[in-house]
Short mmCIF file of C-alpha atoms in Angstrom, two decimals:
data_model
loop_
_atom_site.label_atom_id
_atom_site.label_comp_id
_atom_site.label_asym_id
_atom_site.label_seq_id
_atom_site.Cartn_x
_atom_site.Cartn_y
_atom_site.Cartn_z
CA MET A 1 27.78 15.92 7.19
CA GLU A 2 24.62 15.50 9.24
CA LEU A 3 22.85 12.13 9.10
CA ILE A 4 20.41 12.49 12.00
CA ARG A 5 18.69 15.55 13.43
CA LEU A 6 16.14 15.59 16.20
CA THR A 7 14.38 18.87 16.93
CA ASN A 8 12.21 19.44 20.01
CA VAL A 9 11.22 15.79 20.09
CA LYS A 10 8.69 14.64 22.65
CA LYS A 11 7.25 11.19 23.11
CA THR A 12 4.37 10.45 25.43
CA TYR A 13 2.97 6.92 25.44
CA LYS A 14 -0.75 6.17 25.55
CA THR A 15 -0.31 5.26 29.20
CA GLY A 16 0.56 8.91 29.88
CA VAL A 17 4.25 8.23 30.51
CA THR A 18 6.51 10.80 28.86
CA ALA A 19 9.66 8.97 27.77
CA ILE A 20 11.34 11.75 25.79
CA GLN A 21 10.98 15.53 26.06
CA ASP A 22 12.62 18.63 24.51
CA LEU A 23 15.17 16.47 22.83
CA ASN A 24 17.51 18.13 20.34
CA LEU A 25 20.32 16.14 18.83
CA SER A 26 22.50 16.02 15.77
CA ILE A 27 24.65 13.08 14.62
CA ASN A 28 27.01 13.25 11.67
CA LYS A 29 27.80 10.61 9.10
CA GLY A 30 30.52 8.21 10.19
CA GLU A 31 30.17 8.94 13.92
CA PHE A 32 30.16 6.29 16.64
CA VAL A 33 27.83 7.45 19.42
CA PHE A 34 27.03 5.82 22.74
CA ILE A 35 23.73 6.58 24.42
CA ILE A 36 23.79 5.90 28.13
CA GLY A 37 21.58 6.55 31.11
CA SER A 38 19.72 4.77 33.86
CA THR A 39 16.85 2.37 33.20
CA GLY A 40 13.73 4.23 32.04
CA CYS A 41 15.66 7.34 30.93
CA GLY A 42 14.30 7.04 27.37
CA LYS A 43 17.27 5.40 25.59
CA SER A 44 15.23 2.65 23.98
CA THR A 45 12.40 5.00 23.03
CA LEU A 46 14.91 7.30 21.37
CA ILE A 47 16.39 4.62 19.15
CA LYS A 48 12.99 3.06 18.44
CA MET A 49 11.94 6.43 17.05
CA LEU A 50 15.03 6.47 14.83
CA TYR A 51 14.03 3.27 13.06
CA ARG A 52 10.38 4.26 13.32
CA GLU A 53 9.19 1.52 15.62
CA GLU A 54 7.70 4.44 17.58
CA LYS A 55 6.45 7.81 16.37
CA PRO A 56 7.26 11.06 18.20
CA THR A 57 4.30 12.81 19.81
CA SER A 58 5.74 16.13 18.63
CA GLY A 59 8.93 17.46 17.09
CA GLN A 60 10.88 16.39 14.05
CA ILE A 61 13.19 13.43 13.44
CA ILE A 62 15.22 13.49 10.25
CA VAL A 63 17.20 10.37 9.34
CA GLY A 64 19.15 10.46 6.08
CA GLY A 65 17.03 13.37 4.85
CA VAL A 66 13.71 11.62 5.61
CA ASP A 67 11.27 12.93 8.21
CA VAL A 68 10.64 9.53 9.80
CA GLY A 69 8.02 10.87 12.20
CA LYS A 70 5.78 11.82 9.30
CA LEU A 71 6.37 8.60 7.39
CA ARG A 72 3.23 6.58 6.69
CA ASN A 73 3.19 3.07 8.11
CA ARG A 74 3.28 1.40 4.73
CA LYS A 75 6.33 3.44 3.69
CA VAL A 76 8.37 2.67 6.80
CA TYR A 77 10.16 -0.21 5.08
CA LYS A 78 11.93 2.28 2.81
CA VAL A 79 13.75 3.82 5.79
CA ARG A 80 14.37 0.45 7.42
CA ARG A 81 16.29 -0.69 4.38
CA LYS A 82 18.83 2.05 5.04
CA ILE A 83 19.16 1.20 8.72
CA GLY A 84 20.59 -1.91 10.35
CA VAL A 85 19.37 -2.81 13.83
CA VAL A 86 21.06 -5.12 16.35
CA PHE A 87 19.33 -6.23 19.56
CA GLN A 88 20.35 -7.63 22.90
CA ASP A 89 18.49 -10.88 22.18
CA PHE A 90 19.99 -11.23 18.65
CA LYS A 91 16.61 -11.95 16.98
CA LEU A 92 17.89 -14.72 14.74
CA LEU A 93 15.71 -17.27 12.97
CA PRO A 94 16.33 -20.43 15.00
CA LYS A 95 15.45 -22.82 12.20
CA SER A 96 17.77 -21.16 9.68
CA THR A 97 21.53 -21.56 9.38
CA VAL A 98 24.00 -18.70 9.86
CA TYR A 99 24.20 -18.28 6.09
CA GLU A 100 20.39 -18.31 5.69
CA ASN A 101 19.93 -15.81 8.52
CA VAL A 102 22.24 -13.31 6.87
CA ALA A 103 21.09 -14.06 3.32
CA PHE A 104 17.47 -13.52 4.41
CA ALA A 105 18.08 -9.75 4.54
CA LEU A 106 19.08 -9.76 0.87
CA GLU A 107 16.72 -12.41 -0.47
CA ILE A 108 13.56 -10.53 0.35
CA PHE A 109 14.69 -7.77 -1.99
CA GLY A 110 15.34 -10.11 -4.89
CA VAL A 111 19.15 -9.78 -4.92
CA PRO A 112 20.69 -12.32 -7.35
CA LYS A 113 21.97 -15.53 -5.79
CA ASP A 114 25.63 -14.98 -6.74
CA GLU A 115 25.56 -11.49 -5.29
CA ILE A 116 23.94 -12.80 -2.09
CA HIS A 117 26.61 -15.47 -1.78
CA ALA A 118 29.45 -13.00 -2.21
CA LYS A 119 27.99 -10.40 0.16
CA VAL A 120 27.07 -12.91 2.88
CA LEU A 121 30.53 -14.47 2.89
CA LYS A 122 32.12 -11.01 2.93
CA VAL A 123 30.19 -9.84 6.01
CA LEU A 124 30.62 -13.18 7.77
CA GLU A 125 34.37 -12.81 7.22
CA LEU A 126 34.20 -9.29 8.62
CA VAL A 127 32.55 -10.56 11.81
CA GLY A 128 34.84 -13.60 11.91
CA LEU A 129 32.27 -16.30 11.32
CA LYS A 130 33.01 -17.48 7.80
CA HIS A 131 33.71 -20.97 9.11
CA LYS A 132 30.26 -21.26 10.72
CA VAL A 133 28.04 -20.72 7.68
CA LYS A 134 26.27 -24.05 8.07
CA SER A 135 25.73 -23.84 11.84
CA TYR A 136 22.36 -23.16 13.41
CA PRO A 137 22.00 -20.39 16.04
CA SER A 138 21.55 -22.98 18.80
CA GLN A 139 25.01 -24.33 17.98
CA LEU A 140 26.66 -20.93 18.49
CA SER A 141 27.79 -19.06 21.60
CA GLY A 142 26.08 -15.79 22.58
CA GLY A 143 28.91 -13.73 21.11
CA GLU A 144 28.80 -15.67 17.86
CA GLN A 145 25.03 -15.24 17.63
CA GLN A 146 25.41 -11.51 18.11
CA ARG A 147 28.02 -11.43 15.35
CA VAL A 148 25.57 -13.15 13.04
CA ALA A 149 22.97 -10.52 13.97
CA ILE A 150 25.50 -7.78 13.19
CA ALA A 151 26.36 -9.44 9.89
CA ARG A 152 22.67 -9.51 8.98
CA ALA A 153 22.27 -5.86 9.98
CA ILE A 154 25.13 -4.65 7.78
CA VAL A 155 24.84 -6.98 4.80
CA ASN A 156 22.64 -4.47 2.96
CA GLY A 157 25.27 -1.78 3.45
CA PRO A 158 23.15 0.49 5.68
CA LYS A 159 24.26 4.06 6.36
CA LEU A 160 23.27 3.70 9.99
CA LEU A 161 23.63 0.82 12.43
CA ILE A 162 21.55 1.04 15.57
CA CYS A 163 22.59 -1.26 18.41
CA ASP A 164 20.24 -1.72 21.35
CA GLU A 165 22.42 -3.10 24.17
CA PRO A 166 24.14 -5.59 21.87
CA THR A 167 26.46 -6.77 24.64
CA GLY A 168 23.80 -6.93 27.35
CA ASN A 169 23.73 -10.73 27.32
CA LEU A 170 27.45 -11.28 26.87
CA ASP A 171 30.45 -11.66 29.20
CA PRO A 172 33.05 -8.85 29.24
CA ASN A 173 35.55 -10.57 26.93
CA THR A 174 32.92 -11.46 24.35
CA SER A 175 31.48 -7.96 24.67
CA MET A 176 34.85 -6.48 23.77
CA GLU A 177 35.09 -8.80 20.76
CA ILE A 178 31.73 -7.50 19.57
CA MET A 179 32.89 -3.92 20.11
CA ARG A 180 35.97 -4.56 17.96
CA VAL A 181 33.68 -5.81 15.19
CA LEU A 182 31.50 -2.71 15.52
CA GLU A 183 34.57 -0.44 15.46
CA GLU A 184 35.69 -2.17 12.31
CA ILE A 185 32.30 -1.56 10.69
CA ASN A 186 32.42 2.08 11.80
CA LYS A 187 35.84 2.48 10.19
CA LEU A 188 34.31 1.35 6.90
CA GLY A 189 32.02 4.40 7.07
CA THR A 190 28.84 3.20 8.79
CA THR A 191 27.41 5.51 11.44
CA ILE A 192 26.80 3.62 14.68
CA ILE A 193 24.47 4.53 17.52
CA MET A 194 24.70 2.21 20.46
CA VAL A 195 22.67 2.08 23.61
CA THR A 196 24.51 0.46 26.49
CA HIS A 197 24.67 0.08 30.24
CA SER A 198 28.33 -0.93 30.19
CA ILE A 199 30.47 2.00 31.30
CA ASP A 200 33.57 -0.14 30.77
CA ILE A 201 32.86 -0.44 27.08
CA VAL A 202 32.10 3.27 26.79
CA LYS A 203 35.37 4.17 28.49
CA GLU A 204 37.35 1.63 26.50
CA LEU A 205 36.21 2.88 23.13
CA ASN A 206 36.44 6.58 23.92
CA LYS A 207 33.75 7.72 21.47
CA ARG A 208 31.08 10.41 21.65
CA VAL A 209 28.74 9.79 24.61
CA ILE A 210 25.21 11.16 25.05
CA VAL A 211 23.78 10.88 28.55
CA LEU A 212 20.01 10.79 28.92
CA ASP A 213 18.02 11.41 32.06
CA SER A 214 14.22 11.59 32.33
CA GLY A 215 13.94 11.77 28.57
CA ARG A 216 16.34 14.72 28.18
CA VAL A 217 19.95 14.99 27.00
CA VAL A 218 21.85 15.98 30.13
CA LYS A 219 25.39 15.61 28.76
CA ASP A 220 26.89 15.26 25.33
CA TYR A 221 30.57 14.29 25.51
CA ALA A 222 32.57 14.73 22.34
CA GLU A 223 34.83 11.86 21.22
CA GLY A 224 37.63 11.29 23.68
CA THR A 225 36.21 13.48 26.45
CA TYR A 226 34.20 10.95 28.47
CA ARG A 227 36.11 9.77 31.51
CA MET B 1 14.25 -10.64 -13.41
CA ARG B 2 14.17 -9.25 -9.86
CA THR B 3 10.42 -9.87 -9.66
CA PHE B 4 10.90 -13.48 -10.79
CA ARG B 5 13.59 -13.97 -8.16
CA ILE B 6 11.28 -12.57 -5.48
CA ILE B 7 8.41 -14.81 -6.64
CA GLY B 8 10.76 -17.83 -6.70
CA ARG B 9 11.98 -17.03 -3.20
CA ASN B 10 8.41 -16.59 -1.96
CA ILE B 11 7.37 -19.99 -3.32
CA ARG B 12 10.47 -21.64 -1.83
CA ASP B 13 9.91 -19.93 1.53
CA ALA B 14 6.25 -20.95 1.52
CA PHE B 15 7.19 -24.62 1.04
CA LYS B 16 9.86 -24.28 3.73
CA GLY B 17 7.27 -22.70 6.03
CA VAL B 18 4.87 -25.60 5.53
CA PHE B 19 7.48 -28.24 6.32
CA ARG B 20 9.41 -26.42 9.06
CA ASN B 21 6.19 -25.86 11.01
CA PHE B 22 4.86 -29.27 10.13
CA SER B 23 2.69 -30.00 13.18
CA LEU B 24 0.80 -26.74 12.81
CA SER B 25 0.61 -27.18 9.05
CA LEU B 26 -0.86 -30.61 9.67
CA ALA B 27 -3.53 -29.07 11.90
CA SER B 28 -4.50 -26.64 9.13
CA ILE B 29 -4.45 -29.38 6.50
CA SER B 30 -6.63 -31.69 8.65
CA CYS B 31 -9.08 -28.87 9.26
CA ILE B 32 -9.33 -28.20 5.50
CA THR B 33 -9.58 -31.93 4.74
CA ILE B 34 -12.45 -32.62 7.14
CA THR B 35 -14.55 -29.66 6.09
CA LEU B 36 -13.89 -30.23 2.39
CA ILE B 37 -15.13 -33.82 2.71
CA VAL B 38 -18.42 -32.51 4.12
CA VAL B 39 -18.50 -29.85 1.39
CA ALA B 40 -17.91 -32.60 -1.20
CA VAL B 41 -20.83 -34.67 0.15
CA SER B 42 -23.09 -31.63 0.07
CA PHE B 43 -22.00 -30.82 -3.48
CA VAL B 44 -22.59 -34.36 -4.73
CA LEU B 45 -26.00 -34.40 -3.08
CA SER B 46 -26.94 -30.97 -4.35
CA TYR B 47 -25.94 -31.67 -7.96
CA ASN B 48 -27.72 -35.01 -7.96
CA VAL B 49 -30.91 -33.56 -6.53
CA ASP B 50 -30.72 -30.87 -9.17
CA ASN B 51 -30.29 -33.58 -11.74
CA PHE B 52 -33.29 -35.55 -10.40
CA THR B 53 -35.41 -32.40 -10.61
CA ASN B 54 -34.37 -31.81 -14.20
CA LEU B 55 -35.09 -35.41 -15.14
CA VAL B 56 -38.53 -35.35 -13.52
CA GLU B 57 -39.32 -32.00 -15.09
CA LYS B 58 -38.29 -33.30 -18.49
CA ASP B 59 -40.34 -36.42 -18.01
CA VAL B 60 -43.58 -34.82 -16.94
CA THR B 61 -46.12 -34.97 -19.76
CA ILE B 62 -49.75 -33.96 -19.99
CA VAL B 63 -51.70 -36.67 -21.74
CA ALA B 64 -54.92 -35.43 -23.36
CA PHE B 65 -57.35 -38.21 -24.31
CA LEU B 66 -59.51 -37.53 -27.38
CA ASP B 67 -63.04 -38.55 -28.10
CA ASN B 68 -62.86 -41.54 -30.48
CA GLU B 69 -65.68 -40.14 -32.58
CA LEU B 70 -63.55 -37.20 -33.79
CA THR B 71 -62.72 -36.89 -37.46
CA ASP B 72 -59.19 -36.21 -38.72
CA GLU B 73 -60.14 -32.57 -39.41
CA GLN B 74 -61.39 -32.16 -35.84
CA ILE B 75 -58.12 -33.67 -34.53
CA ASP B 76 -56.16 -31.17 -36.64
CA GLU B 77 -58.27 -28.41 -35.17
CA ILE B 78 -57.41 -29.59 -31.63
CA ARG B 79 -53.73 -29.72 -32.63
CA ASP B 80 -53.98 -26.08 -33.73
CA GLN B 81 -55.66 -25.11 -30.48
CA ILE B 82 -52.93 -26.85 -28.41
CA SER B 83 -50.21 -25.17 -30.43
CA VAL B 84 -51.35 -21.69 -29.42
CA ILE B 85 -51.51 -22.38 -25.68
CA ASN B 86 -48.83 -20.44 -23.77
CA ASP B 87 -46.00 -22.46 -22.19
CA VAL B 88 -46.53 -25.51 -24.39
CA ASP B 89 -43.09 -26.69 -25.37
CA LYS B 90 -43.74 -29.76 -27.50
CA TYR B 91 -46.80 -31.80 -28.38
CA GLU B 92 -47.21 -35.05 -30.20
CA PHE B 93 -50.22 -36.99 -31.44
CA THR B 94 -50.35 -40.73 -30.82
CA SER B 95 -53.17 -42.63 -32.44
CA LYS B 96 -55.08 -45.40 -30.69
CA THR B 97 -53.69 -47.86 -33.28
CA GLU B 98 -50.11 -46.94 -32.33
CA ILE B 99 -50.86 -47.21 -28.62
CA THR B 100 -52.54 -50.60 -29.12
CA ARG B 101 -49.58 -51.86 -31.12
CA ASP B 102 -47.09 -50.63 -28.51
CA MET B 103 -49.05 -52.25 -25.70
CA MET B 104 -49.34 -55.54 -27.57
CA ASP B 105 -45.61 -55.47 -28.23
CA SER B 106 -44.83 -54.82 -24.62
CA SER B 107 -46.74 -57.73 -23.10
CA GLU B 108 -48.09 -61.10 -24.18
CA ILE B 109 -51.10 -60.76 -21.89
CA PHE B 110 -52.09 -57.50 -23.56
CA GLU B 111 -51.53 -59.09 -26.93
CA SER B 112 -53.76 -62.08 -26.18
CA VAL B 113 -56.59 -59.81 -25.09
CA MET B 114 -56.22 -57.00 -27.58
CA LYS B 115 -55.65 -58.96 -30.77
CA ASN B 116 -59.29 -59.99 -30.86
CA TRP B 117 -60.65 -56.45 -30.60
CA THR B 118 -62.25 -54.89 -33.65
CA GLU B 119 -61.73 -51.19 -34.38
CA ASP B 120 -65.08 -50.35 -32.75
CA GLU B 121 -64.48 -52.52 -29.72
CA ASN B 122 -61.04 -51.00 -28.96
CA PRO B 123 -61.62 -48.70 -25.93
CA ILE B 124 -58.19 -47.07 -26.20
CA GLN B 125 -58.34 -43.40 -27.11
CA ASN B 126 -56.22 -41.23 -29.41
CA THR B 127 -53.96 -38.94 -27.33
CA PHE B 128 -51.84 -35.82 -27.45
CA GLN B 129 -48.65 -35.88 -25.32
CA ILE B 130 -47.90 -32.34 -24.30
CA LYS B 131 -44.67 -31.09 -22.68
CA VAL B 132 -44.62 -27.75 -20.92
CA THR B 133 -41.78 -25.22 -20.83
CA ASP B 134 -42.00 -24.78 -17.06
CA ILE B 135 -43.18 -27.38 -14.57
CA ASN B 136 -44.73 -24.67 -12.39
CA VAL B 137 -47.40 -23.84 -15.01
CA ILE B 138 -48.42 -27.43 -15.69
CA ASP B 139 -51.73 -26.90 -13.81
CA ASP B 140 -52.68 -23.90 -15.97
CA VAL B 141 -51.73 -25.63 -19.22
CA ALA B 142 -53.66 -28.78 -18.23
CA SER B 143 -56.80 -26.84 -17.43
CA GLU B 144 -56.59 -24.94 -20.73
CA VAL B 145 -56.19 -28.22 -22.59
CA LYS B 146 -59.20 -29.59 -20.72
CA GLN B 147 -61.34 -26.73 -22.09
CA ILE B 148 -60.79 -27.81 -25.70
CA ASP B 149 -63.83 -29.49 -27.26
CA GLY B 150 -63.25 -33.13 -28.10
CA ILE B 151 -60.84 -33.76 -25.22
CA THR B 152 -62.45 -36.08 -22.74
CA LEU B 153 -59.75 -36.45 -20.12
CA VAL B 154 -56.43 -34.84 -19.12
CA LYS B 155 -53.84 -36.68 -16.97
CA TYR B 156 -50.46 -35.45 -15.72
CA GLY B 157 -49.91 -36.93 -12.24
CA GLU B 158 -51.63 -33.97 -10.62
CA GLY B 159 -50.16 -32.87 -7.31
CA MET B 160 -47.59 -35.62 -7.03
CA VAL B 161 -45.17 -34.13 -9.51
CA GLU B 162 -45.30 -30.73 -7.84
CA GLN B 163 -44.79 -32.32 -4.44
CA LEU B 164 -41.82 -34.32 -5.64
CA ILE B 165 -40.28 -31.31 -7.27
CA SER B 166 -40.85 -29.08 -4.27
CA ALA B 167 -39.29 -31.76 -2.06
CA PHE B 168 -36.26 -31.86 -4.37
CA ASP B 169 -36.19 -28.09 -4.32
CA ILE B 170 -36.05 -28.04 -0.52
CA VAL B 171 -33.22 -30.61 -0.44
CA HIS B 172 -31.38 -28.61 -3.10
CA LYS B 173 -31.72 -25.38 -1.15
CA ILE B 174 -30.61 -27.04 2.08
CA CYS B 175 -27.54 -28.35 0.27
CA ILE B 176 -26.66 -24.94 -1.14
CA VAL B 177 -27.07 -23.26 2.24
CA SER B 178 -24.95 -25.94 3.93
CA VAL B 179 -22.22 -25.63 1.28
CA ILE B 180 -22.08 -21.85 1.77
CA ALA B 181 -22.16 -22.21 5.56
CA LEU B 182 -19.45 -24.86 5.45
CA ILE B 183 -17.23 -22.74 3.23
CA LEU B 184 -17.58 -19.82 5.64
CA VAL B 185 -16.93 -22.03 8.66
CA THR B 186 -13.91 -23.57 6.91
CA ALA B 187 -12.54 -20.14 6.06
CA PHE B 188 -12.92 -19.07 9.68
CA LEU B 189 -11.42 -22.28 11.10
CA ILE B 190 -8.52 -22.23 8.69
CA SER B 191 -7.93 -18.58 9.35
CA ASN B 192 -7.70 -19.32 13.05
CA THR B 193 -5.48 -22.35 12.61
CA ILE B 194 -3.17 -20.39 10.31
CA LYS B 195 -3.28 -17.57 12.85
CA ILE B 196 -1.77 -19.95 15.40
CA THR B 197 0.90 -20.91 12.85
CA ILE B 198 1.64 -17.27 12.17
CA ASN B 199 1.62 -16.29 15.84
CA SER B 200 4.29 -18.89 16.37
CA ARG B 201 6.26 -17.14 13.66
CA GLN B 202 5.83 -13.63 14.99
CA ARG B 203 9.57 -13.46 15.49
CA GLU B 204 10.18 -14.17 11.83
CA ILE B 205 7.68 -11.49 10.83
CA SER B 206 9.15 -8.92 13.23
CA ILE B 207 12.63 -9.62 11.83
CA MET B 208 11.33 -9.24 8.31
CA ARG B 209 9.81 -5.91 9.25
CA LEU B 210 13.02 -4.75 10.92
CA ILE B 211 15.21 -5.47 7.95
CA GLY B 212 12.89 -3.46 5.74
CA ALA B 213 10.47 -5.96 4.23
CA SER B 214 7.36 -4.25 2.90
CA ASN B 215 3.92 -5.53 3.89
CA LEU B 216 3.69 -7.27 0.54
CA ASN B 217 7.11 -8.91 1.07
CA ILE B 218 5.84 -10.33 4.35
CA ARG B 219 2.35 -11.23 3.26
CA ILE B 220 3.05 -13.05 -0.01
CA PRO B 221 4.98 -16.06 1.39
CA PHE B 222 2.23 -16.61 3.95
CA ILE B 223 -0.49 -16.35 1.31
CA ILE B 224 1.37 -18.87 -0.86
CA GLU B 225 1.72 -21.05 2.24
CA GLY B 226 -2.07 -20.85 2.69
CA LEU B 227 -2.45 -21.84 -0.95
CA ILE B 228 -0.18 -24.88 -0.42
CA LEU B 229 -2.04 -25.87 2.77
CA GLY B 230 -5.36 -25.52 0.92
CA ALA B 231 -4.14 -27.62 -1.99
CA LEU B 232 -2.71 -30.31 0.32
CA GLY B 233 -5.92 -30.28 2.37
CA SER B 234 -8.02 -30.93 -0.71
CA ILE B 235 -6.13 -34.09 -1.78
CA ILE B 236 -8.00 -36.53 0.49
CA PRO B 237 -11.46 -35.01 -0.21
CA ILE B 238 -10.73 -35.29 -3.94
CA ILE B 239 -9.70 -38.95 -3.61
CA VAL B 240 -12.78 -39.63 -1.45
CA THR B 241 -15.02 -37.93 -4.03
CA ILE B 242 -13.59 -39.76 -7.04
CA TYR B 243 -13.48 -43.25 -5.52
CA GLY B 244 -16.51 -42.83 -3.28
CA TYR B 245 -18.82 -41.58 -6.01
CA ASN B 246 -17.63 -44.15 -8.53
CA THR B 247 -18.29 -46.92 -5.99
CA ILE B 248 -21.76 -45.62 -5.15
CA TYR B 249 -22.59 -45.23 -8.83
CA THR B 250 -21.46 -48.78 -9.64
CA ASN B 251 -23.18 -50.35 -6.63
CA PHE B 252 -26.50 -48.63 -7.29
CA ASN B 253 -26.32 -49.22 -11.05
CA GLY B 254 -26.47 -45.50 -11.66
CA GLN B 255 -29.89 -45.02 -10.14
CA LEU B 256 -31.43 -44.36 -6.76
CA LEU B 257 -34.56 -46.28 -5.64
CA SER B 258 -36.23 -46.12 -9.06
CA PRO B 259 -35.05 -45.96 -12.66
CA PHE B 260 -36.51 -42.46 -12.85
CA ILE B 261 -34.02 -41.15 -10.30
CA LYS B 262 -30.78 -41.46 -12.22
CA LEU B 263 -27.43 -40.53 -10.66
CA ILE B 264 -25.14 -38.20 -12.59
CA GLU B 265 -22.52 -40.12 -14.60
CA PRO B 266 -19.20 -40.10 -12.65
CA THR B 267 -17.17 -38.74 -15.58
CA PRO B 268 -16.71 -35.80 -15.87
CA PHE B 269 -18.84 -35.04 -12.78
CA VAL B 270 -16.31 -36.17 -10.13
CA TYR B 271 -13.50 -34.27 -11.84
CA MET B 272 -15.59 -31.12 -11.88
CA ILE B 273 -16.31 -31.54 -8.15
CA SER B 274 -12.59 -32.21 -7.56
CA LEU B 275 -11.67 -28.97 -9.30
CA ILE B 276 -14.24 -27.09 -7.23
CA LEU B 277 -12.84 -28.65 -4.03
CA LEU B 278 -9.29 -27.73 -5.02
CA GLY B 279 -10.46 -24.20 -5.82
CA ILE B 280 -12.26 -23.83 -2.50
CA GLY B 281 -9.29 -25.29 -0.57
CA VAL B 282 -6.81 -22.97 -2.26
CA LEU B 283 -8.96 -19.84 -1.97
CA VAL B 284 -9.95 -20.51 1.60
CA GLY B 285 -6.30 -21.23 2.54
CA MET B 286 -5.11 -18.03 0.89
CA PHE B 287 -7.88 -15.98 2.45
CA GLY B 288 -7.21 -17.53 5.87
CA SER B 289 -3.52 -16.62 5.66
CA TRP B 290 -4.21 -13.14 4.37
CA ARG B 291 -6.60 -12.50 7.24
CA ALA B 292 -4.28 -14.04 9.83
CA VAL B 293 -1.15 -12.15 8.78
CA ARG B 294 -2.95 -8.82 8.54
CA LYS B 295 -2.76 -7.99 12.22
CA HIS B 296 1.01 -8.47 12.28
CA LEU B 297 1.55 -5.84 9.62
CA LYS B 298 0.61 -2.86 11.72
CA ILE B 299 3.73 -1.02 12.69
#
């Protein structure tokens, strides 16, 4: 079942740079998709348009049945609640503990305290950080911080998890640990789109791979076909 | 229930925000404190000047001196004529006998001189004390009274009263303008200080936006934070107002320069000013935060 559809999408920035052009893409529910390509090929623009940080100049982007390109600014939060986003630089609140960082994503929606407690501990267990609930981000390693960021991204039970180079700041071993966590989340039914530069990871996981170049899809390898 | 939880969280987060970013919060609070002290001084001055004006206006009386040859019927006639003059608020007849008695009671020197006067020798005249409804028409009323037959002289402190009142009026207006200007300046300063606080928390806001917080979700904790900063910033100005004004009032015996210029009684005056200061602090803090957070909400 289709979760994301992009039709003839084009994105030109105000500076005149065209980051994406003639892009057509379809991603089904439950898929794990890597997006790769050289720097400046439009990977980041593509995923920013998915969570509506950027708007397409033309074309249509449907995420979970919603035309995100046409979404008004003040309605964007409705789509964001269905999408989890993980970044290279983790984007954690430095003055909040691990527990508070994850709970934050539930608290702003008025989820009852007991429910927050249960959900936060469940996702922290999933990412293997249940024993670090009281630690602050500065007390954690890069891999641990990224796991907290993943926990925060999935605690709301999003249908889609977008990862923008989540292993970019991590060493190979830690990167693989993070990938195992993401695989685990994918097995539970969450669709994952991940932008990466790491060919090793892409080869190791053997998932669908979309190759971008100059804002266009130049290759779309089905699961298990990328070598 | 969900709404209550969200409100509770917002209040908790606002307090956390104030204390976790304490140095910047302190800058905002100091800024509010300093300007509110100046606002408080202007308010106290403005209200007191207003009070002086009212007291002077209430006190101003036209005294019409009557010819001593007039009969009681003629005096009644004059009374009728005064009663129909426009803008006359109250009028009262005081006979020369009453005035003589009052003067003799007030001073032994007067008594020693006046007690020997016979009715014919007494030069004091019967009078009407007339109060006007509006101090600005006192000239017109006085000249109308002067026209009445049997009135020999009219006195009301010509010129001086108007000058005093117009001087008070100018001070009053200056105070009002400075209060308004100060409030605007405070709002702007606080908005900028809070803007620095919020800029330093851009990361927090961007995370909130990413995880799907609506503009209202983001804005409310900051507005509550502004409210807390405003309330904290008004504490010292309130203490200064209460203790400062009470001290001034006690030291000056409740009057300034002359017994005519009475200061407003401290209670409930200082509490009213305190409430106004708290209100201004809170509103200005909330407005400052609202304005500062606005630019971070554009997606």
